mmCIF file of C-alpha atoms and ligand atoms in Angstrom:
data_model
loop_
_atom_site.group_PDB
_atom_site.id
_atom_site.type_symbol
_atom_site.label_atom_id
_atom_site.label_comp_id
_atom_site.label_asym_id
_atom_site.label_seq_id
_atom_site.Cartn_x
_atom_site.Cartn_y
_atom_site.Cartn_z
ATOM 1 C CA MET A 1 0.000 0.000 0.000
ATOM 2 C CA LEU A 2 2.922 2.380 0.603
ATOM 3 C CA GLN A 3 4.771 1.296 -2.537
ATOM 4 C CA GLY A 4 6.340 4.336 -4.211
ATOM 5 C CA LYS A 5 4.820 6.810 -1.759
ATOM 6 C CA HIS A 6 6.950 9.835 -0.939
ATOM 7 C CA ILE A 7 7.000 10.343 2.795
ATOM 8 C CA ILE A 8 8.756 13.098 4.716
ATOM 9 C CA LEU A 9 9.543 11.828 8.179
ATOM 10 C CA GLY A 10 9.997 14.759 10.555
ATOM 11 C CA ILE A 11 11.761 14.010 13.828
ATOM 12 C CA THR A 12 11.697 16.421 16.763
ATOM 13 C CA GLY A 13 13.561 16.498 20.061
ATOM 14 C CA SER A 14 11.848 13.882 22.128
ATOM 15 C CA ILE A 15 13.163 10.799 23.855
ATOM 16 C CA ALA A 16 10.779 8.858 21.592
ATOM 17 C CA ALA A 17 13.007 9.784 18.637
ATOM 18 C CA TYR A 18 14.668 6.380 19.026
ATOM 19 C CA LYS A 19 11.434 4.838 17.736
ATOM 20 C CA ALA A 20 11.779 6.864 14.535
ATOM 21 C CA ALA A 21 14.520 4.443 13.451
ATOM 22 C CA MET A 22 12.139 1.486 13.494
ATOM 23 C CA LEU A 23 9.396 3.615 11.972
ATOM 24 C CA CYS A 24 11.644 4.631 9.089
ATOM 25 C CA ARG A 25 12.637 1.031 8.543
ATOM 26 C CA LEU A 26 9.024 -0.155 8.440
ATOM 27 C CA LEU A 27 8.060 2.589 5.986
ATOM 28 C CA VAL A 28 10.953 1.681 3.688
ATOM 29 C CA ARG A 29 10.096 -2.001 3.986
ATOM 30 C CA GLU A 30 6.532 -1.172 2.869
ATOM 31 C CA GLY A 31 7.983 0.361 -0.290
ATOM 32 C CA ALA A 32 7.861 4.044 0.676
ATOM 33 C CA GLU A 33 10.581 6.523 -0.238
ATOM 34 C CA VAL A 34 11.466 8.352 2.948
ATOM 35 C CA ARG A 35 13.286 11.672 3.393
ATOM 36 C CA VAL A 36 14.092 12.549 6.954
ATOM 37 C CA ILE A 37 14.077 16.090 8.328
ATOM 38 C CA MET A 38 15.311 16.511 11.875
ATOM 39 C CA THR A 39 15.062 19.521 14.124
ATOM 40 C CA PRO A 40 18.443 20.569 15.556
ATOM 41 C CA LEU A 41 17.467 19.183 18.970
ATOM 42 C CA ALA A 42 16.400 15.826 17.497
ATOM 43 C CA LYS A 43 20.057 15.149 16.634
ATOM 44 C CA GLN A 44 20.743 14.855 20.344
ATOM 45 C CA PHE A 45 18.294 11.988 20.646
ATOM 46 C CA ILE A 46 19.136 9.976 17.547
ATOM 47 C CA THR A 47 22.078 10.330 15.210
ATOM 48 C CA PRO A 48 21.620 11.562 11.646
ATOM 49 C CA LEU A 49 23.881 8.700 10.567
ATOM 50 C CA THR A 50 21.365 6.118 11.826
ATOM 51 C CA MET A 51 18.509 7.844 10.054
ATOM 52 C CA ALA A 52 20.498 8.409 6.859
ATOM 53 C CA THR A 53 21.433 4.728 6.743
ATOM 54 C CA LEU A 54 17.868 3.566 7.287
ATOM 55 C CA SER A 55 16.258 6.045 4.905
ATOM 56 C CA LYS A 56 19.065 5.665 2.338
ATOM 57 C CA HIS A 57 19.190 9.459 1.917
ATOM 58 C CA PRO A 58 21.100 12.284 3.596
ATOM 59 C CA ILE A 59 19.362 13.832 6.567
ATOM 60 C CA LEU A 60 18.104 17.377 6.314
ATOM 61 C CA VAL A 61 18.467 19.637 9.320
ATOM 62 C CA GLU A 62 19.690 23.044 8.198
ATOM 63 C CA PHE A 63 18.203 25.397 5.615
ATOM 64 C CA PHE A 64 21.359 24.977 3.579
ATOM 65 C CA ASN A 65 24.306 22.627 3.424
ATOM 66 C CA PRO A 66 27.154 24.472 5.213
ATOM 67 C CA GLU A 67 29.761 22.600 3.171
ATOM 68 C CA ASN A 68 28.657 23.661 -0.302
ATOM 69 C CA GLY A 69 26.036 26.352 0.390
ATOM 70 C CA GLU A 70 23.349 24.340 -1.410
ATOM 71 C CA TRP A 71 19.832 25.140 -0.225
ATOM 72 C CA ASN A 72 17.564 22.480 1.182
ATOM 73 C CA SER A 73 14.427 23.757 -0.453
ATOM 74 C CA HIS A 74 11.452 23.398 1.846
ATOM 75 C CA VAL A 75 9.203 24.302 -1.075
ATOM 76 C CA SER A 76 10.343 21.450 -3.298
ATOM 77 C CA LEU A 77 10.291 19.055 -0.343
ATOM 78 C CA GLY A 78 6.734 20.142 0.376
ATOM 79 C CA GLU A 79 5.779 19.502 -3.230
ATOM 80 C CA TRP A 80 7.595 16.174 -3.386
ATOM 81 C CA ALA A 81 5.780 14.657 -0.415
ATOM 82 C CA ASP A 82 2.652 12.508 -0.636
ATOM 83 C CA LEU A 83 2.576 12.638 3.130
ATOM 84 C CA MET A 84 4.410 14.471 5.851
ATOM 85 C CA LEU A 85 4.665 12.512 9.077
ATOM 86 C CA ILE A 86 6.090 14.143 12.203
ATOM 87 C CA ALA A 87 6.960 11.416 14.684
ATOM 88 C CA PRO A 88 7.705 12.102 17.441
ATOM 89 C CA ALA A 89 6.018 15.505 17.549
ATOM 90 C CA THR A 90 6.849 17.477 20.695
ATOM 91 C CA ALA A 91 4.513 19.948 22.397
ATOM 92 C CA ASN A 92 6.875 22.662 21.162
ATOM 93 C CA THR A 93 6.621 21.659 17.495
ATOM 94 C CA LEU A 94 2.837 21.206 17.721
ATOM 95 C CA ALA A 95 2.520 24.723 19.151
ATOM 96 C CA LYS A 96 4.695 26.161 16.405
ATOM 97 C CA MET A 97 2.652 24.378 13.752
ATOM 98 C CA VAL A 98 -0.472 26.019 15.140
ATOM 99 C CA THR A 99 0.976 29.514 15.170
ATOM 100 C CA GLY A 100 3.036 29.296 11.984
ATOM 101 C CA ILE A 101 6.436 29.779 13.582
ATOM 102 C CA ALA A 102 8.981 28.687 11.002
ATOM 103 C CA ASP A 103 12.339 28.647 12.746
ATOM 104 C CA ASN A 104 13.659 25.356 11.380
ATOM 105 C CA LEU A 105 13.562 23.366 8.158
ATOM 106 C CA LEU A 106 10.909 20.996 9.470
ATOM 107 C CA LEU A 107 8.488 23.836 10.191
ATOM 108 C CA THR A 108 9.101 25.685 6.916
ATOM 109 C CA THR A 109 8.497 22.418 5.090
ATOM 110 C CA TYR A 110 5.282 21.921 7.065
ATOM 111 C CA LEU A 111 4.082 25.343 5.967
ATOM 112 C CA SER A 112 4.925 24.506 2.348
ATOM 113 C CA ALA A 113 3.498 20.987 2.347
ATOM 114 C CA ARG A 114 0.593 20.427 0.000
ATOM 115 C CA SER A 115 0.159 16.865 1.152
ATOM 116 C CA LYS A 116 -1.702 15.416 4.070
ATOM 117 C CA VAL A 117 0.187 15.877 7.348
ATOM 118 C CA ALA A 118 0.153 13.437 10.255
ATOM 119 C CA VAL A 119 1.646 13.896 13.712
ATOM 120 C CA ALA A 120 2.412 11.377 16.432
ATOM 121 C CA PRO A 121 2.668 13.415 19.650
ATOM 122 C CA ALA A 122 5.112 12.310 22.328
ATOM 123 C CA MET A 123 5.627 14.032 25.651
ATOM 124 C CA ASP A 124 5.235 13.730 29.375
ATOM 125 C CA LEU A 125 1.695 13.164 30.625
ATOM 126 C CA ASP A 126 1.241 16.617 32.160
ATOM 127 C CA MET A 127 2.469 18.368 29.035
ATOM 128 C CA TYR A 128 0.104 16.242 26.962
ATOM 129 C CA ALA A 129 -2.853 16.870 29.251
ATOM 130 C CA HIS A 130 -2.163 20.621 29.457
ATOM 131 C CA VAL A 131 -4.995 22.641 28.023
ATOM 132 C CA THR A 132 -2.589 24.453 25.682
ATOM 133 C CA THR A 133 -1.361 21.211 24.127
ATOM 134 C CA GLN A 134 -4.867 19.822 23.909
ATOM 135 C CA GLN A 135 -6.095 22.979 22.216
ATOM 136 C CA ASN A 136 -3.167 22.921 19.808
ATOM 137 C CA ILE A 137 -3.879 19.312 18.897
ATOM 138 C CA ALA A 138 -7.578 20.073 18.451
ATOM 139 C CA THR A 139 -6.733 23.044 16.219
ATOM 140 C CA LEU A 140 -4.421 20.963 14.068
ATOM 141 C CA ALA A 141 -7.069 18.240 13.770
ATOM 142 C CA GLU A 142 -9.616 20.862 12.735
ATOM 143 C CA ARG A 143 -7.224 22.008 10.038
ATOM 144 C CA GLY A 144 -6.994 18.475 8.697
ATOM 145 C CA VAL A 145 -3.811 17.212 10.330
ATOM 146 C CA ALA A 146 -4.151 13.528 11.228
ATOM 147 C CA ILE A 147 -3.416 12.966 14.895
ATOM 148 C CA ILE A 148 -1.899 9.612 15.756
ATOM 149 C CA GLU A 149 -2.756 9.499 19.411
ATOM 150 C CA PRO A 150 -0.144 8.692 22.025
ATOM 151 C CA GLU A 151 -0.584 5.676 24.216
ATOM 152 C CA ALA A 152 -0.830 5.431 27.960
ATOM 153 C CA GLY A 153 2.037 3.721 29.711
ATOM 154 C CA GLU A 154 5.352 4.279 31.388
ATOM 155 C CA LEU A 155 7.044 7.498 30.292
ATOM 156 C CA ALA A 156 10.706 8.465 30.216
ATOM 157 C CA SER A 157 10.169 10.519 33.363
ATOM 158 C CA GLY A 158 9.109 7.377 35.197
ATOM 159 C CA LEU A 159 5.555 8.651 35.482
ATOM 160 C CA ILE A 160 2.715 6.593 34.104
ATOM 161 C CA GLY A 161 0.098 8.161 31.873
ATOM 162 C CA LYS A 162 -0.827 9.165 28.341
ATOM 163 C CA GLY A 163 1.918 10.705 26.264
ATOM 164 C CA ARG A 164 4.021 7.833 24.995
ATOM 165 C CA MET A 165 4.343 7.941 21.220
ATOM 166 C CA ALA A 166 2.306 5.292 19.409
ATOM 167 C CA GLU A 167 4.377 2.252 18.462
ATOM 168 C CA PRO A 168 5.926 2.342 14.958
ATOM 169 C CA GLU A 169 3.717 -0.557 13.762
ATOM 170 C CA GLU A 170 0.600 1.359 14.838
ATOM 171 C CA ILE A 171 1.813 4.532 13.130
ATOM 172 C CA VAL A 172 2.368 2.618 9.884
ATOM 173 C CA GLU A 173 -1.162 1.193 10.139
ATOM 174 C CA GLN A 174 -2.601 4.679 10.530
ATOM 175 C CA ILE A 175 -0.550 5.954 7.600
ATOM 176 C CA LYS A 176 -1.913 3.148 5.449
ATOM 177 C CA LYS A 177 -5.419 4.160 6.476
ATOM 178 C CA ILE A 178 -4.743 7.745 5.451
ATOM 179 C CA PHE A 179 -3.667 6.636 1.995
ATOM 180 C CA ALA A 180 -6.556 4.166 1.777
ATOM 181 C CA ALA A 181 -9.044 6.877 2.652
ATOM 182 C CA GLU A 182 -7.586 9.233 0.082
ATOM 183 C CA ARG A 183 -7.873 6.542 -2.546
ATOM 184 C CA LYS A 184 -11.326 5.296 -1.902
ATOM 185 C CA ALA A 185 -14.060 7.821 -2.067
ATOM 186 C CA SER A 186 -16.396 4.871 -1.909
ATOM 187 C CA LEU A 187 -19.288 6.892 -0.494
ATOM 188 C CA ALA A 188 -18.985 9.834 -2.883
ATOM 189 C CA GLY A 189 -22.414 11.168 -3.851
ATOM 190 C CA LYS A 190 -24.072 9.721 -0.738
ATOM 191 C CA ARG A 191 -25.475 11.866 2.027
ATOM 192 C CA TYR A 192 -25.739 10.703 5.619
ATOM 193 C CA ILE A 193 -27.054 12.153 8.839
ATOM 194 C CA VAL A 194 -25.255 11.380 12.083
ATOM 195 C CA THR A 195 -26.751 12.387 15.421
ATOM 196 C CA ALA A 196 -24.298 12.646 18.299
ATOM 197 C CA GLY A 197 -23.764 13.953 21.804
ATOM 198 C CA ALA A 198 -26.163 14.594 24.632
ATOM 199 C CA THR A 199 -29.359 16.615 24.542
ATOM 200 C CA ILE A 200 -30.062 19.138 27.288
ATOM 201 C CA GLU A 201 -33.581 19.532 28.677
ATOM 202 C CA PRO A 202 -33.986 22.750 30.672
ATOM 203 C CA ILE A 203 -35.866 22.772 33.959
ATOM 204 C CA ASP A 204 -35.457 26.486 34.580
ATOM 205 C CA PRO A 205 -32.912 29.073 33.369
ATOM 206 C CA VAL A 206 -30.274 27.483 35.618
ATOM 207 C CA ARG A 207 -30.880 23.723 35.788
ATOM 208 C CA TYR A 208 -31.218 21.026 33.189
ATOM 209 C CA ILE A 209 -31.389 17.280 32.620
ATOM 210 C CA THR A 210 -28.709 15.650 30.506
ATOM 211 C CA ASN A 211 -26.515 12.516 30.390
ATOM 212 C CA HIS A 212 -22.876 11.449 30.191
ATOM 213 C CA SER A 213 -22.550 11.210 26.396
ATOM 214 C CA THR A 214 -19.445 13.002 25.080
ATOM 215 C CA GLY A 215 -20.244 12.531 21.381
ATOM 216 C CA LYS A 216 -16.919 10.767 20.651
ATOM 217 C CA MET A 217 -18.464 7.737 18.959
ATOM 218 C CA GLY A 218 -20.803 9.781 16.735
ATOM 219 C CA TYR A 219 -18.059 12.226 15.799
ATOM 220 C CA ALA A 220 -15.772 9.332 14.831
ATOM 221 C CA ILE A 221 -18.525 7.924 12.599
ATOM 222 C CA ALA A 222 -19.151 11.311 10.967
ATOM 223 C CA GLU A 223 -15.423 11.634 10.317
ATOM 224 C CA GLU A 224 -15.167 8.139 8.840
ATOM 225 C CA LEU A 225 -18.145 8.717 6.516
ATOM 226 C CA ALA A 226 -16.648 12.022 5.343
ATOM 227 C CA MET A 227 -13.224 10.408 4.831
ATOM 228 C CA ARG A 228 -14.895 7.996 2.442
ATOM 229 C CA GLY A 229 -16.345 10.817 0.408
ATOM 230 C CA ALA A 230 -19.890 11.092 1.779
ATOM 231 C CA ASP A 231 -21.662 14.365 2.502
ATOM 232 C CA VAL A 232 -22.277 14.297 6.225
ATOM 233 C CA VAL A 233 -24.654 16.354 8.331
ATOM 234 C CA LEU A 234 -23.727 15.965 11.968
ATOM 235 C CA ILE A 235 -26.608 16.956 14.208
ATOM 236 C CA SER A 236 -24.931 17.494 17.492
ATOM 237 C CA GLY A 237 -26.058 17.902 21.053
ATOM 238 C CA ARG A 238 -23.677 19.125 23.710
ATOM 239 C CA THR A 239 -20.061 18.075 23.235
ATOM 240 C CA ALA A 240 -16.611 19.606 23.573
ATOM 241 C CA LEU A 241 -15.314 18.060 20.351
ATOM 242 C CA PRO A 242 -14.119 19.935 17.271
ATOM 243 C CA THR A 243 -16.076 19.456 14.046
ATOM 244 C CA PRO A 244 -14.481 16.700 11.940
ATOM 245 C CA LYS A 245 -13.000 17.841 8.653
ATOM 246 C CA GLY A 246 -15.450 18.030 5.769
ATOM 247 C CA VAL A 247 -18.517 17.576 7.963
ATOM 248 C CA GLN A 248 -21.458 19.974 8.133
ATOM 249 C CA ARG A 249 -22.427 20.403 11.764
ATOM 250 C CA VAL A 250 -25.778 21.577 13.102
ATOM 251 C CA ASP A 251 -25.813 22.313 16.834
ATOM 252 C CA VAL A 252 -28.965 21.610 18.799
ATOM 253 C CA THR A 253 -29.886 21.660 22.464
ATOM 254 C CA THR A 254 -33.045 19.738 23.310
ATOM 255 C CA ALA A 255 -34.479 16.436 22.069
ATOM 256 C CA GLU A 256 -37.192 18.448 20.312
ATOM 257 C CA ASP A 257 -34.551 20.592 18.531
ATOM 258 C CA MET A 258 -32.717 17.449 17.486
ATOM 259 C CA TYR A 259 -35.946 15.862 16.244
ATOM 260 C CA ARG A 260 -36.779 18.896 14.086
ATOM 261 C CA ALA A 261 -33.271 19.280 12.662
ATOM 262 C CA THR A 262 -32.974 15.574 11.865
ATOM 263 C CA VAL A 263 -36.389 15.176 10.299
ATOM 264 C CA ALA A 264 -35.748 18.276 8.151
ATOM 265 C CA GLU A 265 -32.522 16.711 6.834
ATOM 266 C CA TRP A 266 -33.972 13.240 6.373
ATOM 267 C CA GLN A 267 -35.683 14.014 3.051
ATOM 268 C CA GLN A 268 -32.369 14.590 1.285
ATOM 269 C CA ALA A 269 -30.433 11.794 3.045
ATOM 270 C CA ASP A 270 -29.444 8.298 1.904
ATOM 271 C CA GLY A 271 -29.153 7.076 5.458
ATOM 272 C CA ALA A 272 -28.680 7.990 9.089
ATOM 273 C CA VAL A 273 -26.676 6.801 12.073
ATOM 274 C CA MET A 274 -28.431 7.613 15.313
ATOM 275 C CA CYS A 275 -25.661 7.882 17.816
ATOM 276 C CA ALA A 276 -26.992 10.676 20.026
ATOM 277 C CA ALA A 277 -28.001 10.068 23.606
ATOM 278 C CA VAL A 278 -31.425 11.669 23.357
ATOM 279 C CA ALA A 279 -33.396 12.382 26.511
ATOM 280 C CA ASP A 280 -36.437 10.136 26.736
ATOM 281 C CA TYR A 281 -38.229 12.586 29.020
ATOM 282 C CA THR A 282 -38.293 16.353 29.270
ATOM 283 C CA PRO A 283 -39.837 18.655 31.887
ATOM 284 C CA LYS A 284 -43.461 19.381 31.038
ATOM 285 C CA CYS A 285 -43.019 23.048 31.885
ATOM 286 C CA VAL A 286 -39.822 25.066 31.794
ATOM 287 C CA ALA A 287 -39.880 27.725 34.503
ATOM 288 C CA ASP A 288 -38.926 31.145 33.169
ATOM 289 C CA LYS A 289 -37.425 32.125 36.524
ATOM 290 C CA LYS A 290 -35.062 30.147 38.736
ATOM 291 C CA LEU A 291 -37.075 27.741 40.893
ATOM 292 C CA LYS A 292 -36.723 28.649 44.549
ATOM 293 C CA LYS A 293 -36.058 25.994 47.112
ATOM 294 C CA SER A 294 -38.468 25.491 49.973
ATOM 295 C CA ASP A 295 -38.566 23.053 52.863
ATOM 296 C CA ASP A 296 -40.807 20.695 50.899
ATOM 297 C CA ASP A 297 -39.657 18.090 48.419
ATOM 298 C CA MET A 298 -40.163 18.911 44.801
ATOM 299 C CA CYS A 299 -41.669 16.967 41.919
ATOM 300 C CA ILE A 300 -40.833 17.786 38.326
ATOM 301 C CA GLU A 301 -43.366 16.409 35.876
ATOM 302 C CA LEU A 302 -41.682 14.846 32.865
ATOM 303 C CA VAL A 303 -43.249 14.082 29.520
ATOM 304 C CA ARG A 304 -42.005 11.783 26.755
ATOM 305 C CA THR A 305 -39.857 13.189 23.978
ATOM 306 C CA LYS A 306 -40.259 12.114 20.374
ATOM 307 C CA ASP A 307 -38.216 9.148 19.236
ATOM 308 C CA ILE A 308 -36.181 10.410 16.294
ATOM 309 C CA ALA A 309 -34.935 7.008 15.168
ATOM 310 C CA HIS A 310 -38.495 5.669 15.246
ATOM 311 C CA GLN A 311 -39.729 8.537 13.099
ATOM 312 C CA LEU A 312 -36.944 8.037 10.545
ATOM 313 C CA GLY A 313 -37.609 4.281 10.551
ATOM 314 C CA ALA A 314 -41.267 4.857 9.764
ATOM 315 C CA THR A 315 -40.363 6.867 6.657
ATOM 316 C CA LYS A 316 -37.251 4.938 5.710
ATOM 317 C CA GLY A 317 -38.142 3.314 2.418
ATOM 318 C CA LYS A 318 -34.989 1.689 1.065
ATOM 319 C CA ARG A 319 -32.603 3.916 2.963
ATOM 320 C CA ILE A 320 -30.195 2.808 5.679
ATOM 321 C CA LEU A 321 -30.852 3.456 9.326
ATOM 322 C CA VAL A 322 -28.442 2.498 12.086
ATOM 323 C CA GLY A 323 -29.228 2.759 15.771
ATOM 324 C CA PHE A 324 -27.270 2.422 18.972
ATOM 325 C CA ALA A 325 -28.216 0.621 22.120
ATOM 326 C CA LEU A 326 -26.468 1.304 25.378
ATOM 327 C CA GLU A 327 -27.692 -1.245 27.859
ATOM 328 C CA THR A 328 -26.955 -2.274 31.389
ATOM 329 C CA ASP A 329 -28.994 -5.500 31.411
ATOM 330 C CA ASN A 330 -30.748 -7.883 28.996
ATOM 331 C CA GLU A 331 -28.484 -6.272 26.429
ATOM 332 C CA GLU A 332 -29.127 -8.430 23.400
ATOM 333 C CA SER A 333 -32.879 -8.861 23.669
ATOM 334 C CA ASN A 334 -33.293 -5.115 24.301
ATOM 335 C CA ALA A 335 -31.172 -4.315 21.260
ATOM 336 C CA GLU A 336 -33.107 -6.763 19.092
ATOM 337 C CA GLY A 337 -36.328 -5.119 20.232
ATOM 338 C CA LYS A 338 -35.009 -1.774 18.999
ATOM 339 C CA LEU A 339 -34.086 -3.260 15.641
ATOM 340 C CA GLN A 340 -37.715 -4.265 15.094
ATOM 341 C CA ARG A 341 -39.489 -1.328 16.725
ATOM 342 C CA LYS A 342 -37.465 1.388 15.067
ATOM 343 C CA ASN A 343 -37.134 -0.425 11.713
ATOM 344 C CA LEU A 344 -33.341 -0.265 11.845
ATOM 345 C CA ASP A 345 -30.971 -2.066 9.471
ATOM 346 C CA PHE A 346 -28.626 -2.798 12.316
ATOM 347 C CA VAL A 347 -28.029 -1.900 15.929
ATOM 348 C CA VAL A 348 -24.678 -1.211 17.532
ATOM 349 C CA LEU A 349 -24.906 -2.586 21.030
ATOM 350 C CA ASN A 350 -22.562 -1.502 23.764
ATOM 351 C CA SER A 351 -22.974 -2.618 27.298
ATOM 352 C CA LEU A 352 -21.960 -0.554 30.280
ATOM 353 C CA ARG A 353 -20.952 -3.880 31.828
ATOM 354 C CA ASP A 354 -17.972 -4.204 29.459
ATOM 355 C CA ALA A 355 -14.741 -2.574 30.600
ATOM 356 C CA GLY A 356 -13.593 0.065 28.101
ATOM 357 C CA ALA A 357 -17.048 0.515 26.533
ATOM 358 C CA GLY A 358 -19.545 3.338 26.832
ATOM 359 C CA PHE A 359 -19.226 6.979 27.747
ATOM 360 C CA GLY A 360 -16.244 9.224 27.419
ATOM 361 C CA GLY A 361 -13.391 6.790 26.733
ATOM 362 C CA ASP A 362 -11.491 6.337 23.494
ATOM 363 C CA THR A 363 -12.397 2.683 23.194
ATOM 364 C CA ASN A 364 -15.568 0.722 22.704
ATOM 365 C CA LYS A 365 -16.619 -2.905 22.625
ATOM 366 C CA VAL A 366 -19.590 -3.507 20.407
ATOM 367 C CA THR A 367 -21.859 -6.197 19.070
ATOM 368 C CA LEU A 368 -23.463 -5.513 15.692
ATOM 369 C CA ILE A 369 -26.965 -6.921 15.457
ATOM 370 C CA ASP A 370 -29.042 -7.223 12.306
ATOM 371 C CA SER A 371 -31.931 -9.412 11.185
ATOM 372 C CA ASN A 372 -29.474 -12.198 10.317
ATOM 373 C CA GLY A 373 -27.918 -12.371 13.757
ATOM 374 C CA ARG A 374 -25.222 -10.797 15.873
ATOM 375 C CA LYS A 375 -21.478 -10.403 15.706
ATOM 376 C CA GLU A 376 -19.480 -9.558 18.781
ATOM 377 C CA HIS A 377 -16.258 -7.584 18.304
ATOM 378 C CA PRO A 378 -13.291 -7.188 20.652
ATOM 379 C CA LEU A 379 -12.356 -3.951 22.414
ATOM 380 C CA MET A 380 -11.203 -1.404 19.810
ATOM 381 C CA SER A 381 -10.592 2.322 19.531
ATOM 382 C CA LYS A 382 -13.726 4.332 18.707
ATOM 383 C CA ARG A 383 -12.107 5.162 15.381
ATOM 384 C CA GLU A 384 -11.846 1.456 14.558
ATOM 385 C CA VAL A 385 -15.447 0.913 15.638
ATOM 386 C CA ALA A 386 -16.459 3.776 13.342
ATOM 387 C CA ALA A 387 -14.664 2.078 10.427
ATOM 388 C CA LEU A 388 -16.449 -1.175 11.233
ATOM 389 C CA ILE A 389 -19.857 0.515 11.246
ATOM 390 C CA VAL A 390 -19.165 2.375 8.011
ATOM 391 C CA ASP A 391 -17.918 -0.874 6.391
ATOM 392 C CA LYS A 392 -21.279 -2.422 7.244
ATOM 393 C CA ILE A 393 -23.135 0.587 5.863
ATOM 394 C CA GLU A 394 -21.139 0.158 2.659
ATOM 395 C CA GLN A 395 -22.067 -3.517 2.443
ATOM 396 C CA GLN A 396 -25.740 -2.603 2.715
ATOM 397 C CA LYS A 397 -25.490 0.543 0.592
ATOM 398 C CA ARG A 398 -28.429 1.062 -1.706
HETATM 399 O O1 C5P B 1 -34.815 3.391 22.847
HETATM 400 P P1 C5P B 1 -33.422 3.831 23.079
HETATM 401 O O2 C5P B 1 -33.311 5.248 23.540
HETATM 402 O O3 C5P B 1 -32.603 2.930 23.944
HETATM 403 O O4 C5P B 1 -32.790 3.721 21.611
HETATM 404 C C1 C5P B 1 -31.523 4.151 21.329
HETATM 405 C C2 C5P B 1 -31.419 4.527 19.884
HETATM 406 O O5 C5P B 1 -32.513 5.358 19.481
HETATM 407 C C3 C5P B 1 -30.183 5.340 19.613
HETATM 408 O O6 C5P B 1 -29.801 5.067 18.277
HETATM 409 C C4 C5P B 1 -30.685 6.767 19.788
HETATM 410 O O7 C5P B 1 -29.867 7.711 19.120
HETATM 411 C C5 C5P B 1 -32.065 6.699 19.223
HETATM 412 N N1 C5P B 1 -33.044 7.606 19.844
HETATM 413 C C6 C5P B 1 -33.578 8.641 19.123
HETATM 414 N N2 C5P B 1 -34.519 9.467 19.673
HETATM 415 C C7 C5P B 1 -34.909 9.302 20.945
HETATM 416 C C8 C5P B 1 -34.359 8.266 21.718
HETATM 417 C C9 C5P B 1 -33.419 7.427 21.132
HETATM 418 O O8 C5P B 1 -33.218 8.802 17.957
HETATM 419 N N3 C5P B 1 -35.798 10.129 21.459
#
């Protein structure tokens, strides 16, 4: 899959730079042509000689070769590349990428690159968790940079947490996916709705009813559909996530808002994935002033909301409709009930009983259930689950 691909491998000054040697080797073994650019500090972590030997090309560090004055043109490097991969990417380099600081050859090449760019962050857990780094990563992702997430584990500092660069094999897998996605616009011309996140049902101007959904699963599905060329309308309840690249996002608050927005989009859609955690009940009356406490207990009368998936199922025709089921008990029979009742093509079941599944995390463990039966899958990243769901949509595409 990487045969003949031109890859710039950018290495920055992180202890994880030693893994860049193996990474380079794997890329070359897959048939890629690799040119390595190192930041000056990176040379202290891994020698240019190692990287030059493995990549079979001289290493580029300076803007020009001090021996003969020849320029290392960042513009032609940027044009040459089919992909620019920065691994490891330090917090410092990520921040400079966001702001456009161009004080080394790697950064000037980044600014000139016309290709897709991927980064594999590596740093200590506190630096990674810092709001600045997180915002920088989110900004880069919004601008289309592929983020190859670090893993949790033991760090060079001896601390344990998230920040360790992904293993070279994993990075190569993600790079292959990037090329695969660029190649196959298998869903071009199709339009899908994805609902995601939590709805918010106000009680008064201060309080509300909501749930723990973060929207991660739905956002990953929207991103995967868009990567395969589909037009995607993401109807989103509350979430802190950035809009995936190429996705049209409509923000809503209540279940009623989400119902209206989704039904309005449904006419033009070829299918929908109902991933949102929609409130089943909403306060009958919303107080226009803050409710005052008294010594008595209080009762809030709740009324049923409309079931969006059910409404779409009733007017589905030959289109595709996918639902989610998050269960705590009788998982499979509950999910099968939803399949029938809501006229879904398949249900993605996740149980809160499974470790690593459900709200907030980056992983999920799902069972896909359709009228032919069920298939249980192992624990995977939400991105992998999204690919699995979209593969199944493609199989059923009409
Ligand atoms: O019936 P239950 O809420 O468990 O069904 C979950 C599925 O139905 C999810 O796909 C969810 O997004 C969808 N749903 C909906 N509208 C509602 C409630 C659930 O679309 N009001």
